[in-house]
XYZ file of C-alpha atoms in Angstrom:
189
model
C 14.976 19.308 36.390
C 16.252 19.747 32.893
C 14.102 22.845 31.938
C 12.099 21.102 29.302
C 11.713 17.885 27.401
C 13.008 17.826 23.914
C 10.402 17.162 21.221
C 10.501 16.951 17.498
C 12.362 19.835 15.737
C 14.540 20.817 18.645
C 11.592 22.474 20.529
C 11.079 22.107 24.327
C 7.722 21.950 26.046
C 7.401 22.694 29.677
C 4.754 21.754 32.047
C 4.153 24.388 34.466
C 2.514 22.693 37.411
C 2.845 18.951 37.807
C 0.557 16.893 40.191
C 3.476 14.672 41.043
C 5.354 17.326 42.917
C 2.473 19.171 44.599
C 3.525 18.112 48.071
C 6.840 19.875 48.175
C 5.674 23.222 46.566
C 8.354 23.171 43.924
C 7.495 24.140 40.356
C 9.287 21.175 38.946
C 8.450 19.594 35.531
C 7.657 15.873 35.159
C 9.344 14.595 32.002
C 7.020 11.700 31.747
C 3.953 13.956 31.420
C 5.564 16.352 28.765
C 4.105 15.867 25.314
C 3.937 17.730 22.097
C 0.337 18.703 21.284
C 0.979 20.015 17.853
C 2.083 16.916 16.179
C -0.334 14.154 15.344
C 0.475 10.829 13.551
C -2.224 11.252 10.944
C -1.098 14.745 9.936
C 2.571 13.797 9.318
C 3.398 12.640 5.903
C 5.673 9.538 5.591
C 9.110 10.320 4.390
C 10.568 7.643 2.124
C 14.099 6.270 2.976
C 16.577 5.430 0.242
C 16.206 1.814 0.992
C 12.410 1.935 0.277
C 12.909 3.842 -2.681
C 15.344 1.479 -4.144
C 13.195 -1.530 -3.244
C 10.325 0.130 -5.124
C 12.536 0.830 -8.152
C 13.681 -2.793 -8.152
C 10.179 -4.226 -8.143
C 9.108 -1.945 -10.927
C 12.227 -2.595 -12.971
C 11.739 -6.273 -12.636
C 8.176 -6.052 -13.677
C 9.104 -3.998 -16.703
C 11.798 -6.532 -17.611
C 9.240 -9.383 -17.342
C 6.772 -7.697 -19.433
C 9.195 -6.394 -22.097
C 11.114 -9.620 -22.579
C 8.441 -12.240 -21.833
C 9.934 -15.641 -22.939
C 12.715 -13.976 -24.757
C 10.992 -14.451 -28.133
C 8.144 -12.180 -27.654
C 6.771 -9.803 -24.948
C 4.561 -10.883 -22.069
C 1.429 -9.181 -23.463
C 1.840 -10.894 -26.765
C 2.156 -14.226 -25.020
C -1.010 -13.585 -23.029
C -3.142 -13.011 -26.158
C -1.625 -15.376 -28.578
C 0.278 -18.294 -27.043
C -1.553 -21.554 -27.112
C 0.382 -23.106 -24.183
C -1.426 -20.837 -21.791
C -4.511 -22.332 -19.953
C -7.063 -19.824 -20.668
C -9.803 -20.474 -18.246
C -7.568 -20.193 -15.152
C -6.076 -17.067 -16.556
C -9.322 -15.286 -17.153
C -10.456 -16.406 -13.662
C -7.312 -14.921 -12.305
C -7.950 -11.644 -14.159
C -11.442 -11.580 -12.764
C -9.971 -11.912 -9.209
C -7.569 -9.092 -9.740
C -10.630 -7.092 -11.135
C -12.502 -7.712 -7.978
C -9.552 -6.814 -5.802
C -9.253 -3.340 -7.770
C -12.934 -2.929 -7.487
C -13.002 -3.541 -3.617
C -10.088 -1.154 -3.263
C -11.766 1.610 -5.264
C -15.117 1.242 -3.387
C -13.546 1.118 0.005
C -11.107 4.133 -0.645
C -13.084 6.460 -2.834
C -16.836 5.564 -3.113
C -17.472 4.772 0.589
C -15.567 7.827 1.727
C -17.705 10.063 -0.518
C -20.887 8.480 0.492
C -20.227 8.633 4.268
C -18.392 11.995 4.295
C -16.250 10.802 7.056
C -12.522 11.008 7.629
C -11.915 7.444 8.752
C -9.264 5.600 6.920
C -10.629 2.839 4.478
C -8.611 0.234 5.996
C -10.046 1.009 9.487
C -13.635 1.348 8.503
C -13.923 -1.661 6.250
C -11.786 -4.359 7.996
C -14.504 -7.072 7.290
C -13.528 -6.937 3.594
C -9.853 -7.510 4.152
C -9.945 -11.333 4.722
C -11.960 -11.632 1.524
C -9.682 -9.544 -0.536
C -6.619 -11.307 0.763
C -8.299 -14.736 -0.015
C -9.105 -13.453 -3.528
C -5.549 -12.291 -4.096
C -4.053 -15.745 -3.007
C -6.580 -17.456 -5.334
C -5.624 -15.063 -8.267
C -1.996 -15.829 -7.718
C -2.498 -19.538 -7.800
C -4.746 -19.149 -10.901
C -2.211 -17.204 -12.754
C 0.510 -19.644 -11.732
C -1.506 -22.538 -12.962
C -2.220 -20.727 -16.223
C 1.283 -19.704 -17.021
C 2.989 -22.913 -15.768
C 3.422 -24.422 -19.287
C 5.562 -21.412 -20.495
C 8.000 -20.922 -17.590
C 7.486 -23.946 -15.267
C 9.282 -23.239 -11.949
C 10.100 -19.755 -12.882
C 6.305 -18.921 -13.027
C 6.154 -18.567 -9.233
C 8.832 -15.865 -8.852
C 7.685 -14.077 -12.193
C 3.950 -13.916 -10.999
C 5.017 -12.854 -7.474
C 7.200 -10.001 -8.973
C 4.263 -8.924 -11.015
C 2.068 -8.831 -7.937
C 4.523 -6.952 -5.867
C 5.167 -4.351 -8.608
C 1.362 -3.812 -8.553
C 1.350 -3.334 -4.779
C 4.398 -0.810 -5.219
C 2.573 1.200 -7.860
C -0.740 1.648 -5.972
C 0.641 4.341 -3.619
C 1.899 6.404 -6.404
C -1.469 6.509 -8.139
C -3.358 9.771 -8.008
C -6.100 8.348 -5.793
C -5.021 10.434 -2.724
C -6.116 13.728 -4.062
C -9.794 13.107 -3.115
C -9.023 12.326 0.659
C -10.343 14.696 3.092
C -8.364 17.329 4.717
C -7.573 17.106 8.431
C -9.793 19.307 10.529
C -7.074 20.309 13.160
C -7.765 23.994 12.941
C -11.497 23.720 12.908
C -13.438 25.189 15.932
C -16.837 24.004 16.655
């Protein structure tokens, strides 16, 4: 055959004896059975493309614009604390919902990992909490939209969505990944 199957990095891996060609006595390789054992999907770091980086920068810049300019008279933080047009109870309930989402995230990613001492990913080990967190996020979005509707009316939906997306973009850049366990690929037991 071709002398080897190309794998990542320009390396070739040969299979010395293939069960598929045992009847003829030839030492041929079976390209379908060749695989690279040194790479695993969990050990590879995700490389960001320029498009993903630009999308992230756009979400963050849009959120900074919304927070800084607010309603063009005062910034968003000042509006949240001092504007009488905002419906306070839905705003506070939305903040509680976001706080619960952050609490679930921190529990499943940090505390549960430390208590169990396992190397499972948090999104695999605690999938039962994901529907609750999703529902809580949707309810928080609706509460924020209802609370801020008197200020921006129809613009409230894209503004709140932009702030939620900026929050989702910022989460991977936080320093929470430093406490994740190292892979045990070189460990011999």
